[in-house]
């Protein structure tokens, strides 16, 4: 039996880079391990190229005249994240990892069409609906807006949108309606 894997185009989550420095290099290297499609903007392009990170798509306004054979330059249509997510959805990507400065409200409207994991300020965020369950050790932080919760198990409220796991084991979140909700954890 061969240990080789065939990776189909768009099979791995794309990597959208709005802010490269939100994760340490070790974590970024883990995201780069499977050679994802990398999408960024003009602002980050030179930095990524200087780090010898292959960039596939750059959104810019006005369209960049810096032509490099392996990089596609596309015009911005709204914000960088909106433009990039619309592009990925149009290309049928099933998932995306995002390195961003902040979690923009607009991200939730894309969650219906693409699985989003966002990394921001030393936290990892996922967009889920109806129900969310995960195993964590006692005392770990979980971030979610309590107004979105119908109920929860295994967590205690410790701040405005901050919970802490009560014990080692699974915690569960049940949401009020079918809308997507952003759930965060420390990384």
Coordinates of C-alpha atoms in Angstrom, one line a residue, residues 19 82 186:
X19 CA -2.6 39.8 8.9
X82 CA -15.5 40.0 1.3
X186 CA -7.5 30.3 22.9

